PDB file of C-alpha atoms and ligand atoms in Angstrom:
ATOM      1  CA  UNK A 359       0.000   0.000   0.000  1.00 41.00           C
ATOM      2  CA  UNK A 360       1.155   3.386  -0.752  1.00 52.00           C
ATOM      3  CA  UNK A 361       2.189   5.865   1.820  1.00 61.00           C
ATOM      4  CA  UNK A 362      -0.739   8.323   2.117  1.00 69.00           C
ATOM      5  CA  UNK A 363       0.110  11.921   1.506  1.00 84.00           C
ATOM      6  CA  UNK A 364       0.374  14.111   5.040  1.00 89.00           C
ATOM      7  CA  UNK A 365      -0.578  17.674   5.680  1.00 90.00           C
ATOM      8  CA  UNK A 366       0.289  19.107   9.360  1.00 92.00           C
ATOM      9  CA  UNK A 367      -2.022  21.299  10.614  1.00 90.00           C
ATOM     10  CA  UNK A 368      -0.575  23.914  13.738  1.00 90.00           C
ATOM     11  CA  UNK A 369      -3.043  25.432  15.613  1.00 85.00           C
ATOM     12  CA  UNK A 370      -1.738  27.994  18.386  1.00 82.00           C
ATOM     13  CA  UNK A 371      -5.482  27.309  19.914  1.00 79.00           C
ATOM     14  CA  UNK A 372      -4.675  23.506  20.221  1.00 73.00           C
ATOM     15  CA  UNK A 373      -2.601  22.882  23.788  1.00 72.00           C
ATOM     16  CA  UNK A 374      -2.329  18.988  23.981  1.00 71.00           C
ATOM     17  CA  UNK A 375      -4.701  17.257  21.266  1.00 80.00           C
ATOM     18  CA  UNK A 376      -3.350  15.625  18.318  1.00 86.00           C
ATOM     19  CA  UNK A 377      -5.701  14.541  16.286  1.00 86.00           C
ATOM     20  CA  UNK A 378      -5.927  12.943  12.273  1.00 86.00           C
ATOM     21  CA  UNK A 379      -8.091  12.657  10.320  1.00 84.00           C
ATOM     22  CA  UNK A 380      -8.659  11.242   6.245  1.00 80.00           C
ATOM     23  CA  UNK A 381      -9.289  14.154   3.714  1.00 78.00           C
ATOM     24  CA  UNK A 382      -9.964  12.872   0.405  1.00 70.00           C
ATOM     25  CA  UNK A 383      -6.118  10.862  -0.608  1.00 71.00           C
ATOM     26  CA  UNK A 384      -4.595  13.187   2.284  1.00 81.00           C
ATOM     27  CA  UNK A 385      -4.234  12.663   6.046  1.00 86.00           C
ATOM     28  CA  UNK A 386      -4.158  15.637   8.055  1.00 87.00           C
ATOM     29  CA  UNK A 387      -2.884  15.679  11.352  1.00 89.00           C
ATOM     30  CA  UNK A 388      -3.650  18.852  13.715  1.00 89.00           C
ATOM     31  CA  UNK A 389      -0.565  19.547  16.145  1.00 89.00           C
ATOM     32  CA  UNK A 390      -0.384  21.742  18.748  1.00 89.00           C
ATOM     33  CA  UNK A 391       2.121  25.153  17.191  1.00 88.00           C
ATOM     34  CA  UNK A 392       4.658  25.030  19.931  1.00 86.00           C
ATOM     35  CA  UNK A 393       5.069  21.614  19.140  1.00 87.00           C
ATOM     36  CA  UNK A 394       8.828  20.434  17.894  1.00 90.00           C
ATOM     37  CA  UNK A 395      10.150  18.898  15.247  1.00 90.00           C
ATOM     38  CA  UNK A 396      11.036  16.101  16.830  1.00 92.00           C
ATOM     39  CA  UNK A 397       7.845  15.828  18.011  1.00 90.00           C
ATOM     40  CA  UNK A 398       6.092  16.307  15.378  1.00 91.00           C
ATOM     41  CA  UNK A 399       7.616  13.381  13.110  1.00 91.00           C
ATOM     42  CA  UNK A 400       6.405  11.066  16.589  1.00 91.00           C
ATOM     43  CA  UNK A 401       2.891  12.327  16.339  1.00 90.00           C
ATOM     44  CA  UNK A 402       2.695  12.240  12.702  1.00 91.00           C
ATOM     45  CA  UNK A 403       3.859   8.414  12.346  1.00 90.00           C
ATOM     46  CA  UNK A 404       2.294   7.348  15.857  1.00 88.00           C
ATOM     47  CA  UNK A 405      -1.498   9.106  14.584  1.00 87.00           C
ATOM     48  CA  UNK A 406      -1.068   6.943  10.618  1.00 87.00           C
ATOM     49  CA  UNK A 407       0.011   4.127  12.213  1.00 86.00           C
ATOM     50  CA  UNK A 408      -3.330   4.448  14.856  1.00 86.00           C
ATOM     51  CA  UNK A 409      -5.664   5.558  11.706  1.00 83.00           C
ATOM     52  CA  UNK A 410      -4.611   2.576   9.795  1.00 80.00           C
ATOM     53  CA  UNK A 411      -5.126   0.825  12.631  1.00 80.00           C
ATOM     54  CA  UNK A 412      -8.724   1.388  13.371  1.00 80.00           C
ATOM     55  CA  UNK A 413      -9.510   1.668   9.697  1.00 77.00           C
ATOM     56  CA  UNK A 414      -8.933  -2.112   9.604  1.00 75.00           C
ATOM     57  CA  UNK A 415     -10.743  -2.699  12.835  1.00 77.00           C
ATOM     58  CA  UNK A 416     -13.723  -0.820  10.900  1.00 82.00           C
ATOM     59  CA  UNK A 417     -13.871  -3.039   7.692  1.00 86.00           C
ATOM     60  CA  UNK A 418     -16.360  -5.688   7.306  1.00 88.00           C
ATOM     61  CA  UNK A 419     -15.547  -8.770   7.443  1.00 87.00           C
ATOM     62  CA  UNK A 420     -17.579  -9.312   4.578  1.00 90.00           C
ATOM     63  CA  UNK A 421     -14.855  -8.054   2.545  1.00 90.00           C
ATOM     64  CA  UNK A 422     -13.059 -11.073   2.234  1.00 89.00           C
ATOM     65  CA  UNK A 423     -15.170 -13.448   0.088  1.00 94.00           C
ATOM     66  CA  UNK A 424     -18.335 -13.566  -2.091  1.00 96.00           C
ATOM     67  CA  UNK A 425     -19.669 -16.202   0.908  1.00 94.00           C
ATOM     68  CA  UNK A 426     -18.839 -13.260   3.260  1.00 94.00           C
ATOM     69  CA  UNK A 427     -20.655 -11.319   1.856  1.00 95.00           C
ATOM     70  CA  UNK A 428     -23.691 -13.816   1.042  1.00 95.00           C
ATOM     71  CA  UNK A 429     -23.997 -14.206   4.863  1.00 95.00           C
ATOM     72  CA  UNK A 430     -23.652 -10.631   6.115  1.00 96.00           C
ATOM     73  CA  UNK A 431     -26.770  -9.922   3.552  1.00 96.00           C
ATOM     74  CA  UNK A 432     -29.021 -12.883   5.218  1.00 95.00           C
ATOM     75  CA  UNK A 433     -27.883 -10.826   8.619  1.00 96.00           C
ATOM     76  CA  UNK A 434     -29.072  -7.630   7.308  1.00 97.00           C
ATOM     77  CA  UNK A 435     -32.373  -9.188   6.183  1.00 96.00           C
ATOM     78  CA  UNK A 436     -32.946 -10.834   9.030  1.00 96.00           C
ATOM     79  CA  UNK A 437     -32.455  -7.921  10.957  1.00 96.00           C
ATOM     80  CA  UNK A 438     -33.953  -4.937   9.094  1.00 97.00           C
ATOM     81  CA  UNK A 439     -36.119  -6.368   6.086  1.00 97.00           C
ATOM     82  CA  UNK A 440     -38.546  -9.006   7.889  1.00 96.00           C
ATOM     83  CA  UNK A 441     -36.398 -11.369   6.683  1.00 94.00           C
ATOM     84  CA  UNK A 442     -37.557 -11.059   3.198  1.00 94.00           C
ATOM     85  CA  UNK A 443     -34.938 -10.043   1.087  1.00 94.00           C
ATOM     86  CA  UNK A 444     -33.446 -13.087  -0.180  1.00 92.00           C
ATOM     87  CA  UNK A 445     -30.677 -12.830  -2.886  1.00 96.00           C
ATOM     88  CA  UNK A 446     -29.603 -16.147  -4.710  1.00 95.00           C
ATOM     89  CA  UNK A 447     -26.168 -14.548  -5.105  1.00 96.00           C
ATOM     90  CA  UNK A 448     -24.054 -11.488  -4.050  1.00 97.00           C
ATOM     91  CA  UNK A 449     -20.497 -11.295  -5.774  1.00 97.00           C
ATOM     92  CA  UNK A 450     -18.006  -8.509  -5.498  1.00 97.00           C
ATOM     93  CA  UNK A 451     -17.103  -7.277  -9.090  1.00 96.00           C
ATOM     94  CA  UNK A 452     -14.124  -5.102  -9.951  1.00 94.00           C
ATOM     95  CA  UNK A 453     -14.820  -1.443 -10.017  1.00 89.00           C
ATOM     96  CA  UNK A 454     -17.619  -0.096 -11.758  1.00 84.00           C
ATOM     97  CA  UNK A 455     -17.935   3.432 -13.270  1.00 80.00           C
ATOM     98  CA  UNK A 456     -20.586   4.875 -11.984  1.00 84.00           C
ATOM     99  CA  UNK A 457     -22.643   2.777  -9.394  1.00 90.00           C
ATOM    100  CA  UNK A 458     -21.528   1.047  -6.025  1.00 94.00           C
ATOM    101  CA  UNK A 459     -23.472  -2.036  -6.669  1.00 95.00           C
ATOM    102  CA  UNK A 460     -26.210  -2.970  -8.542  1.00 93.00           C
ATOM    103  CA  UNK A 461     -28.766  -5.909  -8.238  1.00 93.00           C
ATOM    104  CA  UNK A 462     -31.276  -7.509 -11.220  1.00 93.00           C
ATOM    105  CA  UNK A 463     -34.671  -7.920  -8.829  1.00 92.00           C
ATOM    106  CA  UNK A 464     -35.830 -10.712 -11.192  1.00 92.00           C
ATOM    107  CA  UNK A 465     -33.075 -13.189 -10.588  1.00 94.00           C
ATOM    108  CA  UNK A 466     -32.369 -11.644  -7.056  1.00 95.00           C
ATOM    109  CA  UNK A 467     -28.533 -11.133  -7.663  1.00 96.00           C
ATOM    110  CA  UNK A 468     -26.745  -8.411  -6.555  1.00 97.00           C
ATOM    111  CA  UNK A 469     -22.867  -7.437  -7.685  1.00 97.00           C
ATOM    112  CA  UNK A 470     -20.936  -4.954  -5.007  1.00 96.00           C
ATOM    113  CA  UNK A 471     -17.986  -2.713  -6.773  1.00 95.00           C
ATOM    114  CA  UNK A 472     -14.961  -3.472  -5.256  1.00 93.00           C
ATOM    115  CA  UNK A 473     -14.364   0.093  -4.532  1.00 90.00           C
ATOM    116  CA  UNK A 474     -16.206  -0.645  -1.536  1.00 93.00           C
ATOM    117  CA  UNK A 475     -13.888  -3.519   0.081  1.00 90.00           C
ATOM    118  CA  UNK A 476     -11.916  -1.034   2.125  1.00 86.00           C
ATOM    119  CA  UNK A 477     -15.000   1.066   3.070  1.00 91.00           C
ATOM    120  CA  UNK A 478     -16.073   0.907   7.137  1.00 91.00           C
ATOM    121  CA  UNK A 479     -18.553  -2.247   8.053  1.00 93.00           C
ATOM    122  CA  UNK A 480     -21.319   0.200   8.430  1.00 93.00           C
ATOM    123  CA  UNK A 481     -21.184   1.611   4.877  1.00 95.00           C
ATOM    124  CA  UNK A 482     -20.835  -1.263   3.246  1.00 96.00           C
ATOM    125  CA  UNK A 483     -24.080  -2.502   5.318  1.00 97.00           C
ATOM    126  CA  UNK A 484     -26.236   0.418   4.158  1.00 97.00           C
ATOM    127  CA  UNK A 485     -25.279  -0.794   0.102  1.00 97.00           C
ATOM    128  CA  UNK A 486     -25.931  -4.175   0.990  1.00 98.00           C
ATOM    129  CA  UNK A 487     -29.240  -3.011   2.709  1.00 98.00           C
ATOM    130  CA  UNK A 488     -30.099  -0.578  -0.042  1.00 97.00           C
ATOM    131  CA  UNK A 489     -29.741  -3.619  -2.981  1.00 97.00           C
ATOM    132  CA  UNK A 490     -31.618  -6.194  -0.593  1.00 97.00           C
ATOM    133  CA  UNK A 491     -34.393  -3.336  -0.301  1.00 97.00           C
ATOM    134  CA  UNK A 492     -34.448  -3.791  -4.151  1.00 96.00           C
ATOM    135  CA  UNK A 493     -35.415  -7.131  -4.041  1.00 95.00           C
ATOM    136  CA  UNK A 494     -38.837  -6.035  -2.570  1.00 95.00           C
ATOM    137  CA  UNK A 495     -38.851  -2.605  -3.997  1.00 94.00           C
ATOM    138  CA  UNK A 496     -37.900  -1.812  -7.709  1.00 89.00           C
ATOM    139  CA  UNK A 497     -37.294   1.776  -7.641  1.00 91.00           C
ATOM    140  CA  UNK A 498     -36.560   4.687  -5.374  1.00 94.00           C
ATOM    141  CA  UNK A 499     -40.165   5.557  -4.346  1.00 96.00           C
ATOM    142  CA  UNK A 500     -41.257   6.324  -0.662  1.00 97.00           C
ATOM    143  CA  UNK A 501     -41.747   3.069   0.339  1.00 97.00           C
ATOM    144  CA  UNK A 502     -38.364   1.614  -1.164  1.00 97.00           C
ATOM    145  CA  UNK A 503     -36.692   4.750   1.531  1.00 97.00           C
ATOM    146  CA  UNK A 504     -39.138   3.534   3.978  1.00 97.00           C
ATOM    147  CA  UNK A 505     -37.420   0.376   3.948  1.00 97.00           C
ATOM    148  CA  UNK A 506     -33.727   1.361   3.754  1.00 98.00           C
ATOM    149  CA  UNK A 507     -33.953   4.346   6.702  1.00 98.00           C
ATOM    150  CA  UNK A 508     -34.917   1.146   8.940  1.00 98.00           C
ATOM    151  CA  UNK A 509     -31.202   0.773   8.807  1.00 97.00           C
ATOM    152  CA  UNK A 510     -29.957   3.658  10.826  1.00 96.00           C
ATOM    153  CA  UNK A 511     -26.853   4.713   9.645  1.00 95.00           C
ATOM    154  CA  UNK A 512     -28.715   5.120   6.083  1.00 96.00           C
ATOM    155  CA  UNK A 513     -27.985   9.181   6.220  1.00 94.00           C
ATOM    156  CA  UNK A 514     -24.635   9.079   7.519  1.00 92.00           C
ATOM    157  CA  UNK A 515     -23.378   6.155   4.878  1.00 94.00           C
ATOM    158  CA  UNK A 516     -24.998   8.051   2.074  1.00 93.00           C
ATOM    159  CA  UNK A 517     -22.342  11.076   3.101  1.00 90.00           C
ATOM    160  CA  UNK A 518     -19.903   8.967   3.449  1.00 89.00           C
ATOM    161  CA  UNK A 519     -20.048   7.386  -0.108  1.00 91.00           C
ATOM    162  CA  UNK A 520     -20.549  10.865  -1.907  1.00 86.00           C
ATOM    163  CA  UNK A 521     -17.920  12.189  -0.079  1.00 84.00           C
ATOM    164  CA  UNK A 522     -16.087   9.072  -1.240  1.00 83.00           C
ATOM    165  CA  UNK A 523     -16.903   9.672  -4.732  1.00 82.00           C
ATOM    166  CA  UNK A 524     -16.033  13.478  -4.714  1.00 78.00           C
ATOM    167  CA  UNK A 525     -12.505  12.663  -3.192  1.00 75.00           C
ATOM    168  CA  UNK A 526     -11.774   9.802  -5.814  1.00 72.00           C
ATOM    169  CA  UNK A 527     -13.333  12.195  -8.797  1.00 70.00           C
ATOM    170  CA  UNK A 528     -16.196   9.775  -9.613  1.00 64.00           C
ATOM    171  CA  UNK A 529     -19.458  10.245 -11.099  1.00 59.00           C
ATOM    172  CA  UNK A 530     -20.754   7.848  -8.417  1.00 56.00           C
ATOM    173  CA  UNK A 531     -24.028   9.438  -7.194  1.00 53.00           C
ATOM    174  CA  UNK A 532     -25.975   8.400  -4.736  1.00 46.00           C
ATOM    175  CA  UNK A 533     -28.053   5.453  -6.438  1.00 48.00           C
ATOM    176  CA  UNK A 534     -26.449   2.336  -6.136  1.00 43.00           C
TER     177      UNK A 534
HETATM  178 ZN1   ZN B1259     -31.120   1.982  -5.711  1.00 52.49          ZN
END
């Protein structure tokens, strides 16, 4: 994996907190100003190395096999669709252009980009949630959102991924 770019961000306000945080391809890290140099290259490598960290923690473990992710969408069903949203197969496909997944309601498959492999477990959920919701409800009408916002994260996910899109210059909107 490359090394991510890194901005340092001083802030004479800031006394103790270091912080990072992702921007788009860039990490930025927010130092206090009278920090050193010394210092600095600590924080800087100590706050990637805890980023990455978490960032792994965060990933689904349905990331690592079409199976995977076959089971984590009879969990999601289970839990937030009555149970009713039964796909015959989900497969993760290389990157498409302009969609995060897709799903063909009359054969109930469903085909996840594998831009979203690396994405936090709770994102990926709210795709998997939003094709399984397909499966019942062709369409974005009321009642298809009805369904999805019974997963909670729904808004927050959706921010995420356009975000996601804007940082990585894709015409990925918001329908998946
Ligand atoms: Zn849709």
């Amino acid at each position: 994996m490359a090394e991510p770019q890194v901005e340092v961000r001083r802030s004479a306000r800031r006394r103790r907190m270091v912080s990072a945080y992702r921007e788009g391809d860039t990490v930025v890290v927010l130092l206090p100003a009278r920090m050193s140099r010394v210092e600095e290259e600590h924080w800087v490598k100590e706050m990637l190395s805890r980023l990455q960290r978490s960032e792994t923690r965060r990933r689904s473990p349905a990331r690592t096999s079409d199976e995977a992710l076959l089971a984590r969408c009879g969990e999601l069903s289970t839990r937030y669709l009555d149970d009713r949203a039964t796909p015959t197969s989900v497969r993760w496909v290389p990157p498409m252009r302009t969609r995060w997944a897709s799903c063909t309601p009359a054969e109930g498959t469903i085909r996840v980009s594998a831009r979203l492999r690396d994405v936090p477990s709770w994102v990926l959920d709210y795709v998997l949630v939003h094709e399984l919701a397909h499966l019942r409800v062709p369409g974005h009408g009321a009642d298809f959102w009805e369904l999805v916002h019974r997963y909670p994260k729904t808004e927050r996910a959706m921010g995420y991924l356009e975000g996601l899109a804007a940082a990585a210059g894709l015409g990925i909107t918001e329908d998946v």
